[in-house]
Coordinates of C-alpha atoms and ligand atoms in Angstrom, one line a residue:
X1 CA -24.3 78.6 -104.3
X2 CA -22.9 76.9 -101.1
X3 CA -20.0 77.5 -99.7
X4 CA -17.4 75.0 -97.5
X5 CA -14.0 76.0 -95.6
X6 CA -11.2 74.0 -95.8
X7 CA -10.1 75.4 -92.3
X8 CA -6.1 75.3 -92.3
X9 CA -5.4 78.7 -90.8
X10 CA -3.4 80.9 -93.0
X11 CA -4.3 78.6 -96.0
X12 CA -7.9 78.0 -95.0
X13 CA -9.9 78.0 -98.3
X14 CA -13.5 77.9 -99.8
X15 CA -15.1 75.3 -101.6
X16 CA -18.0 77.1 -103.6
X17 CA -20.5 74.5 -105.0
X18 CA -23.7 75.4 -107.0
X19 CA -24.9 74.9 -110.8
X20 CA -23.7 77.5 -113.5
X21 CA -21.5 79.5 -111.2
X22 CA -18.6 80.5 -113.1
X23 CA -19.7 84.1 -113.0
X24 CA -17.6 83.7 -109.3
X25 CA -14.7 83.1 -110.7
X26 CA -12.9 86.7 -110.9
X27 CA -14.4 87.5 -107.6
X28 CA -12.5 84.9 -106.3
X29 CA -9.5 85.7 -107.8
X30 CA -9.7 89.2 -107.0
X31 CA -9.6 88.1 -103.0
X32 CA -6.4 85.7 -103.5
X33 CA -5.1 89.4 -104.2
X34 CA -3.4 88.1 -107.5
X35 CA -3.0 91.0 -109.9
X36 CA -0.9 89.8 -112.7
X37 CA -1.5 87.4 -115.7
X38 CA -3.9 84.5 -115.2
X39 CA -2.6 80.5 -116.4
X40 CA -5.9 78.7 -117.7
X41 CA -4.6 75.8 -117.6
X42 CA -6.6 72.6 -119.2
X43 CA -6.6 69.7 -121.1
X44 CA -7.5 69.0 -125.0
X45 CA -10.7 68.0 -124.2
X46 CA -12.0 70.3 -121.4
X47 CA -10.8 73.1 -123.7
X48 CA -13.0 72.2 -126.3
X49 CA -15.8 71.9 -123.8
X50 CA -15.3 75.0 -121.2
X51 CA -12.0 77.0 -122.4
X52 CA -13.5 79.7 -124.3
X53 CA -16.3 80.0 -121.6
X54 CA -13.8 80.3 -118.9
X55 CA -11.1 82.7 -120.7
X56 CA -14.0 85.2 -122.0
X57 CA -15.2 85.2 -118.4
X58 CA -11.9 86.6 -117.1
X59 CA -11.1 88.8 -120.0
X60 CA -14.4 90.0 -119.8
X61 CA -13.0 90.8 -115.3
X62 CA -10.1 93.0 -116.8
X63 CA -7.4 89.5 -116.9
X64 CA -4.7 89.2 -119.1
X65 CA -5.1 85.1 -119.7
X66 CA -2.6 83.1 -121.2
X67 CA -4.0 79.4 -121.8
X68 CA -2.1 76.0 -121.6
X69 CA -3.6 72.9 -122.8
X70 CA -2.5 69.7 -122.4
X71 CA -3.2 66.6 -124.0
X72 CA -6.0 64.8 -122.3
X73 CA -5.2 61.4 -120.1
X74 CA -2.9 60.5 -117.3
X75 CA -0.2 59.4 -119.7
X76 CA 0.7 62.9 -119.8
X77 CA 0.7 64.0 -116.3
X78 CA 4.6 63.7 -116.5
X79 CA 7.6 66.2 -115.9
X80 CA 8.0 67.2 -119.4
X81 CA 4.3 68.6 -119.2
X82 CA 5.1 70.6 -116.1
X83 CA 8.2 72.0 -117.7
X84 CA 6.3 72.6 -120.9
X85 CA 3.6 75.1 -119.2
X86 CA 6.4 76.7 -116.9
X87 CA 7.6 77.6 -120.1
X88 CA 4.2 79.0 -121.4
X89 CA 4.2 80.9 -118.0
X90 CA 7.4 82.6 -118.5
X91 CA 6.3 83.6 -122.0
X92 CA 2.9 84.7 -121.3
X93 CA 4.5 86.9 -119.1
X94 CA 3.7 85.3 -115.9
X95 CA 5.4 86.6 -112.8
X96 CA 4.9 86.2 -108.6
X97 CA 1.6 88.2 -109.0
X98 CA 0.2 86.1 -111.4
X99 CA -2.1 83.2 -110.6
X100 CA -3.0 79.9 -112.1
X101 CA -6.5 78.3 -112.5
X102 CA -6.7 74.4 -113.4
X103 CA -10.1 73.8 -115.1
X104 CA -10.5 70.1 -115.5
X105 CA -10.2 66.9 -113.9
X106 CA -8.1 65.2 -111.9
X107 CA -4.9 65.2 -114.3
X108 CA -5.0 68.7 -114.8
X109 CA -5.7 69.7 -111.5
X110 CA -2.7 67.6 -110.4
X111 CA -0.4 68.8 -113.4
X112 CA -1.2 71.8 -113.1
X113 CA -1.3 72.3 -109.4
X114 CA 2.5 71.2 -109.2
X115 CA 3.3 73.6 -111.7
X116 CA 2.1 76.1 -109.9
X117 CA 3.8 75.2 -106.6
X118 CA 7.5 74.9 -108.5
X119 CA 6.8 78.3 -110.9
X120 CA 9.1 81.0 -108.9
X121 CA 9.0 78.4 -105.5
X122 CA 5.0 78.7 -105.6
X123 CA 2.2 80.4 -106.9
X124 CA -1.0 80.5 -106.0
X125 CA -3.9 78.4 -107.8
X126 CA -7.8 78.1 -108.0
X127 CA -9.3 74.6 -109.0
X128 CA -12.6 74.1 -111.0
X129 CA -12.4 70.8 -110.8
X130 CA -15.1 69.0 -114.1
X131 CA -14.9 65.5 -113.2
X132 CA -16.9 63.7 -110.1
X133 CA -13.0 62.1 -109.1
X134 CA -11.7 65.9 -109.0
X135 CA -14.7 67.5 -107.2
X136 CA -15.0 65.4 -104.5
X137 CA -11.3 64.2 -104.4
X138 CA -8.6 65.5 -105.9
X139 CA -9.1 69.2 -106.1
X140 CA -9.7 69.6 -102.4
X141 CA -6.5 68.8 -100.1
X142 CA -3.8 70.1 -101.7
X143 CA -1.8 66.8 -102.8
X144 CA -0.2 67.9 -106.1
X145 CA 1.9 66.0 -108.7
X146 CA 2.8 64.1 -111.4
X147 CA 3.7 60.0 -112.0
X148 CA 7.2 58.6 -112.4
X149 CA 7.7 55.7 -114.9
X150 CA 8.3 53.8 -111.8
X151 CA 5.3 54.7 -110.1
X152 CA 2.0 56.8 -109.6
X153 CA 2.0 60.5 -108.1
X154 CA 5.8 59.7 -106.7
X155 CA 6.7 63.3 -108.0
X156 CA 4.7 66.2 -105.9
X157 CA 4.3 68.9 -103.3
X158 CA 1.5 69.9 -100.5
X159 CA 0.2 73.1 -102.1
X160 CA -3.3 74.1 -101.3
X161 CA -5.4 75.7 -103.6
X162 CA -6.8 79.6 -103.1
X163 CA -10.1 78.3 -103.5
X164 CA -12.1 75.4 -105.2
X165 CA -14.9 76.3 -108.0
X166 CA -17.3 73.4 -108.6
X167 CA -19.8 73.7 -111.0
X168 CA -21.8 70.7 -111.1
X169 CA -23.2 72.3 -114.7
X170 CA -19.9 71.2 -116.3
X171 CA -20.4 67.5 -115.7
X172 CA -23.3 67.2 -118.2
X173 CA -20.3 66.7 -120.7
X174 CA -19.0 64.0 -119.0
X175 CA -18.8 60.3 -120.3
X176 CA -21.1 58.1 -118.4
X177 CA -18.0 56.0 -117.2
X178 CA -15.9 58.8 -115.8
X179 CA -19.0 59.5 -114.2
X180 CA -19.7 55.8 -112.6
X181 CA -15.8 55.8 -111.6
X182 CA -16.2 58.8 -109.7
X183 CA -19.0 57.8 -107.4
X184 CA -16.8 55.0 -106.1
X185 CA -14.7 58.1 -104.1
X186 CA -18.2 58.8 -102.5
X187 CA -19.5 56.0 -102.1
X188 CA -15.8 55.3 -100.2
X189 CA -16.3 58.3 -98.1
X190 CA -19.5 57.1 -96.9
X191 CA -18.5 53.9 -96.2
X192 CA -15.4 55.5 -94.2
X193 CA -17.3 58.6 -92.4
X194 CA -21.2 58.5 -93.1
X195 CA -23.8 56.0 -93.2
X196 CA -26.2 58.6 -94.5
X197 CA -24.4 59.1 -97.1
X198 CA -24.2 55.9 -98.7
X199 CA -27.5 55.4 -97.6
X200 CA -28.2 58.3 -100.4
X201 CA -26.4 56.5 -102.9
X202 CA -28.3 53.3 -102.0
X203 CA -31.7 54.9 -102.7
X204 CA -31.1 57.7 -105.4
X205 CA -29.3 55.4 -108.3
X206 CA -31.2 56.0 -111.2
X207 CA -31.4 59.8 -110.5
X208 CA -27.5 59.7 -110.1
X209 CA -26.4 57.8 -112.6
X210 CA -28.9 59.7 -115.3
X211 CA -26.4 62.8 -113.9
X212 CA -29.7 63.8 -112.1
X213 CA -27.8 67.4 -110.8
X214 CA -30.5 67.8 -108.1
X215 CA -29.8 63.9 -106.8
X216 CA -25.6 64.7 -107.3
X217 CA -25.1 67.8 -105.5
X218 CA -26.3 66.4 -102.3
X219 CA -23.4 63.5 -101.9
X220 CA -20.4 65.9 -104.0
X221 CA -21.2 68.5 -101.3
X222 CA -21.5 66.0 -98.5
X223 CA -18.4 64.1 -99.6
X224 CA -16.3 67.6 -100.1
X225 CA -17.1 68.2 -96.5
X226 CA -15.8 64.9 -95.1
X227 CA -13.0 65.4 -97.2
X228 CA -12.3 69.2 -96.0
X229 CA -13.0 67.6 -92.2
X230 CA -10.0 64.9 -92.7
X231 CA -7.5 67.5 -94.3
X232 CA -8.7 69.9 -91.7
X233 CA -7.6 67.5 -89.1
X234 CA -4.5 66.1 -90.9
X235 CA -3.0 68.1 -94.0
X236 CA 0.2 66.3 -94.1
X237 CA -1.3 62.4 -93.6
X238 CA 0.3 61.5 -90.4
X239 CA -2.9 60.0 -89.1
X240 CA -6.4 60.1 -90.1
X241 CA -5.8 61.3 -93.4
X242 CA -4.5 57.8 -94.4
X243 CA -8.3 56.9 -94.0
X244 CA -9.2 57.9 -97.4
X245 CA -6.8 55.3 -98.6
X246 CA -9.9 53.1 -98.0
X247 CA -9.8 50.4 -101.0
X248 CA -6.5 52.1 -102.2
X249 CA -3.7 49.2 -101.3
X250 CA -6.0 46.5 -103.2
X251 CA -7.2 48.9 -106.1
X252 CA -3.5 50.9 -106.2
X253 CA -2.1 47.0 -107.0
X254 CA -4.7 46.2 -109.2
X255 CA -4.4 49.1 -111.3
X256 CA -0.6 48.2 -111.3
X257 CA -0.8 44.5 -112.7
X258 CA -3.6 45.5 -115.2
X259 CA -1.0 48.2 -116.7
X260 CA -3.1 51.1 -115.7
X261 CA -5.2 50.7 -119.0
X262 CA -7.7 47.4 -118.3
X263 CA -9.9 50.1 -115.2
X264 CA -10.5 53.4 -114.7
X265 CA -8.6 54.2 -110.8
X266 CA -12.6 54.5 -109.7
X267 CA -13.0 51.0 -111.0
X268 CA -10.2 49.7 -109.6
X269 CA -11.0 51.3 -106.2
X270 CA -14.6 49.7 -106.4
X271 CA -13.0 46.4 -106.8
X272 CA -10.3 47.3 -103.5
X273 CA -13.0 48.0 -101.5
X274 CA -14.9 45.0 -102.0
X275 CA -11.3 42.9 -101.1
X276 CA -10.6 45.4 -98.2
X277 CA -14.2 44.9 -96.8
X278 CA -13.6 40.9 -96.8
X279 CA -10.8 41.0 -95.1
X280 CA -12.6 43.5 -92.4
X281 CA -14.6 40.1 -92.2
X282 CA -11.7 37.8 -91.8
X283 CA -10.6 40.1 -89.2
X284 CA -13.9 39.9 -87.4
X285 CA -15.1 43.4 -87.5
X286 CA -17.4 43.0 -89.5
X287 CA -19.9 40.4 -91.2
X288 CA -21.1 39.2 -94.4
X289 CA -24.3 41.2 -94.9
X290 CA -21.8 44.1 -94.6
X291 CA -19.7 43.0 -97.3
X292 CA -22.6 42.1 -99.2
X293 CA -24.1 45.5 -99.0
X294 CA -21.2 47.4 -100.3
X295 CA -21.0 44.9 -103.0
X296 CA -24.8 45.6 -104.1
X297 CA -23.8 49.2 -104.3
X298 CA -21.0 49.1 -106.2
X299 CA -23.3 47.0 -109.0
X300 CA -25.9 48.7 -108.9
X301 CA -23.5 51.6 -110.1
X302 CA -22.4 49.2 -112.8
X303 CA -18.4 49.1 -111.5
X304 CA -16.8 45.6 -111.8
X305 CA -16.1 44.2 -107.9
X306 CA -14.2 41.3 -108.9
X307 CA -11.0 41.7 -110.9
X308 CA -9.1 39.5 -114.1
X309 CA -7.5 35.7 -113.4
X310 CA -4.0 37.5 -112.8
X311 CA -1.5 35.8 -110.6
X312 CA -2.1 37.3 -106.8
X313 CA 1.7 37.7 -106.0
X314 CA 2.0 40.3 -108.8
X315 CA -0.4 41.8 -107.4
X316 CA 0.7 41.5 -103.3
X317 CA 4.2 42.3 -104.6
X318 CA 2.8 45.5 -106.6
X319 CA 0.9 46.7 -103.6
X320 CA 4.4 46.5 -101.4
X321 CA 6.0 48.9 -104.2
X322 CA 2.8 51.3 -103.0
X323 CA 4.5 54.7 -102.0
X324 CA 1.3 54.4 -99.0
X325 CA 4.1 51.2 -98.0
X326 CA 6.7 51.2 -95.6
X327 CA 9.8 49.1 -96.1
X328 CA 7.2 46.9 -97.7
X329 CA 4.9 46.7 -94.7
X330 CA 1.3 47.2 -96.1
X331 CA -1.1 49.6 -94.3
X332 CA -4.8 48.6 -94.2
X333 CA -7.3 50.7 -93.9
X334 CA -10.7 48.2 -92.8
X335 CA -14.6 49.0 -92.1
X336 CA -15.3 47.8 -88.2
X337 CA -18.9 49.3 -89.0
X338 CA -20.8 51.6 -92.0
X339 CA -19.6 54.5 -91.8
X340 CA -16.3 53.7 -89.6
X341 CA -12.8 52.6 -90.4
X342 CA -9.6 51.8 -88.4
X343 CA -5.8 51.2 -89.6
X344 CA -4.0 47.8 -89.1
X345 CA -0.6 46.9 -90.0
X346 CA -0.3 43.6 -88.6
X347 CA -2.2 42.1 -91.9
X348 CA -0.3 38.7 -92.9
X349 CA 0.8 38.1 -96.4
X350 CA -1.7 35.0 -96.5
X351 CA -4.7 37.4 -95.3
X352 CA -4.0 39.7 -98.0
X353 CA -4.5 36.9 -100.0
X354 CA -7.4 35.4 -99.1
X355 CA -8.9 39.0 -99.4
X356 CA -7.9 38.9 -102.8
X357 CA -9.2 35.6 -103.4
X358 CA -12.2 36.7 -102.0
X359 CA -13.0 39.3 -105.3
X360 CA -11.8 37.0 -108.3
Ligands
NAD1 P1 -9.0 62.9 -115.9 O1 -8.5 64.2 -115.4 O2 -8.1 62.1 -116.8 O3 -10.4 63.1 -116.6 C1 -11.0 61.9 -117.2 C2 -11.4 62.2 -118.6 O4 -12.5 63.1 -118.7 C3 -10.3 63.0 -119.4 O5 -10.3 62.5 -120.7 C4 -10.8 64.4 -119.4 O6 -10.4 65.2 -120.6 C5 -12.3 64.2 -119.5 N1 -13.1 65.3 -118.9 C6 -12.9 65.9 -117.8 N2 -13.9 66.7 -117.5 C7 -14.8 66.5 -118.4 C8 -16.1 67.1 -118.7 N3 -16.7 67.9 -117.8 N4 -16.8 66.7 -119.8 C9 -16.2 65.8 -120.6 N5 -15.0 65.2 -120.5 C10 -14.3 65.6 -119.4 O7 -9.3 61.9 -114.7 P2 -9.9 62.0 -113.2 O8 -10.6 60.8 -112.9 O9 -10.7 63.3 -113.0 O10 -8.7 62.2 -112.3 C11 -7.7 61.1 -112.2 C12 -6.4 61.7 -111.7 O11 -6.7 62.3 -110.4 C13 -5.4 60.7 -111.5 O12 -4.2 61.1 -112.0 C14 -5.2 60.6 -109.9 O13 -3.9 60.2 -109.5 C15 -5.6 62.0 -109.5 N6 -6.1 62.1 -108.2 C16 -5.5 63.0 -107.3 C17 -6.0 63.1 -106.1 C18 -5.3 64.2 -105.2 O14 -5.6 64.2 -104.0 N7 -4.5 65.1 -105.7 C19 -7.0 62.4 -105.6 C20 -7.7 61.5 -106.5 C21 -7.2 61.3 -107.8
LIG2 N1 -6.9 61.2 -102.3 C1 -6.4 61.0 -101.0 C2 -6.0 62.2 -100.3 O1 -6.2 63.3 -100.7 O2 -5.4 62.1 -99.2

């Protein structure tokens, strides 16, 4: 097992990575000094998979484990499911001691993250995060929340975790998809912060997409420590944080127009980065073989870089309703080289455009 730091002073955490280390998890727990009931808190599916693994491994520690499932898919990361498991929390007996651990993917880890920062003004909570998105994304950072009918992740709270658990064991389970759309977050922090990294991804495609663990742990690990570098610098996303919202205006607007149902986010991120990178060429900084190269990438993963014959003003006027917006002033984030981004916000409504053009 390897082990990261998030490094964020009084809430500096670890990120332990390794295969079949769930053994860790009461040791870890035992350190957050949490001594009341434990929240296992999943979804339908991962509970199938992993819940009685995961609870038998904390009884087994001495825990009293209440466990809260939810039904599987974004549709239900939502209010109601947040109130629902504050409830289970108050009847299992839950209290200020008590701690909550969110074993799944990105969903839960969100849901159940924000429960834990409302339940009694903030608990503390311990991710093992089961999908590629969540491991290298969403369970490291501390963003936290659930989706408004208006809009994506527009309910939430800054609460870092006590520690993140990832066991790259658990994502044998996962469906070959869910697997290809979570790459696009590493092959997006290589593009934004590593040219050796993508280079991995370039050369080790078979073994990666065949869930090759050996050929995965090398980029999750690589990608969680970009990640923990940016939060490190930048918790609350004043500045450099913003940089991992490479792809995310094009994809985030995308995703809107197609109803959130037609692409996975991954897939709809692989198809923003390929607009984001051609407008980085319209701009000048940087040239065709660039844009060609992160195209090649994304298709050798087998994630779609152009997107459906949809009118472009829905989608220029969906990326202005982005919460990343201001007063409908889109923020770009652009390549100027591998491995090296910048911000503009001087981006014309016609360049925006084109860039979209540019993917159809
Ligand atoms: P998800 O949590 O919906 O998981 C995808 C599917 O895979 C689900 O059906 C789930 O039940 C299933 N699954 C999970 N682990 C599995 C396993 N090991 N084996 C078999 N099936 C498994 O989706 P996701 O892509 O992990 O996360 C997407 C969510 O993450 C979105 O809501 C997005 O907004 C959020 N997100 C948050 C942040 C953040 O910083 N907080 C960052 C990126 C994404
Ligand atoms: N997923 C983007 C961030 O954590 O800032």
């Amino acid at each position: 097992m390897e082990t990261l730091h998030v490094e964020l002073g009084e809430r500096a955490y670890p990120i332990h990575i390794g295969q079949d280390i769930l053994s860790h998890l009461p040791g870890m727990i035992q350190s957050t000094g949490a001594n009341g009931v434990i929240a296992l808190v999943t979804d339908s599916t991962v509970n199938e998979l992993y819940g009685d693994k995961v609870e038998s491994i904390l009884t087994q520690a001495g825990y009293t484990v209440v466990r809260c499932v939810m039904p599987a898919g974004e549709a239900h990361k939502r209010l109601p499911q947040v109130e629902a498991f504050i409830g289970e929390f108050l009847q299992g007996g839950m209290d200020r001691a008590s701690l909550v651990v969110a074993l799944g993917g990105g969903v839960v880890g969100d849901t159940a993250g924000y429960s834990a920062a409302s339940f009694m003004r903030g608990i503390p909570f311990i991710q093992i995060p089961t999908t590629i998105v969540a491991q290298v994304d969403s369970s490291v950072g501390g963003k936290t929340g659930v989706n408004h009918a208006i809009g994506k992740n527009i309910i939430g709270a800054f609460h870092q975790p006590e520690g993140v658990l990832i066991d790259m064991t658990l994502l044998k389970t996962l469906p070959p998809r869910e697997l290809r759309a979570g790459l696009a977050e590493v092959i997006k922090h290589g593009v934004i912060a590593d040219e050796a990294l993508f280079g991995h991804m370039e050369i080790h495609i078979d073994a990666i997409l065949n869930c090759d663990l050996n050929a995965l742990i090398i980029p999750v690990k690589r990608s969680c420590e970009i990640k923990a570098a940016i939060v490190a610098d930048d918790e609350k996303e004043h500045g450099v944080r913003a940089n991992l919202n490479y792809g995310h205006t094009f994809g985030h607007g995308i995703e809107a127009v197609t109803q959130y149902s037609k692409f996975l986010h991954g897939e709809a991120i692989s198809i923003g980065m390929c607009a984001a990178a051609n407008l980085a060429k319209d701009l000048g900084l940087v040239d065709q073989a660039f844009v060609d190269r992160q195209k090649a990438c994304f298709e050798a993963f087998e994630m779609p870089t152009t997107w459906p014959d949809m009118p472009i003003d829905e989608v220029i006027e969906a990326m202005k309703h982005d919460k990343k917006a201001r007063a409908g002033l889109l923020k770009f984030v652009v390549p100027d080289r591998m491995g090296h981004v910048i911000h503009r916000n001087d981006i014309t409504e016609d360049q925006t455009r084109r860039a979209l053009q540019a993917v159809r």
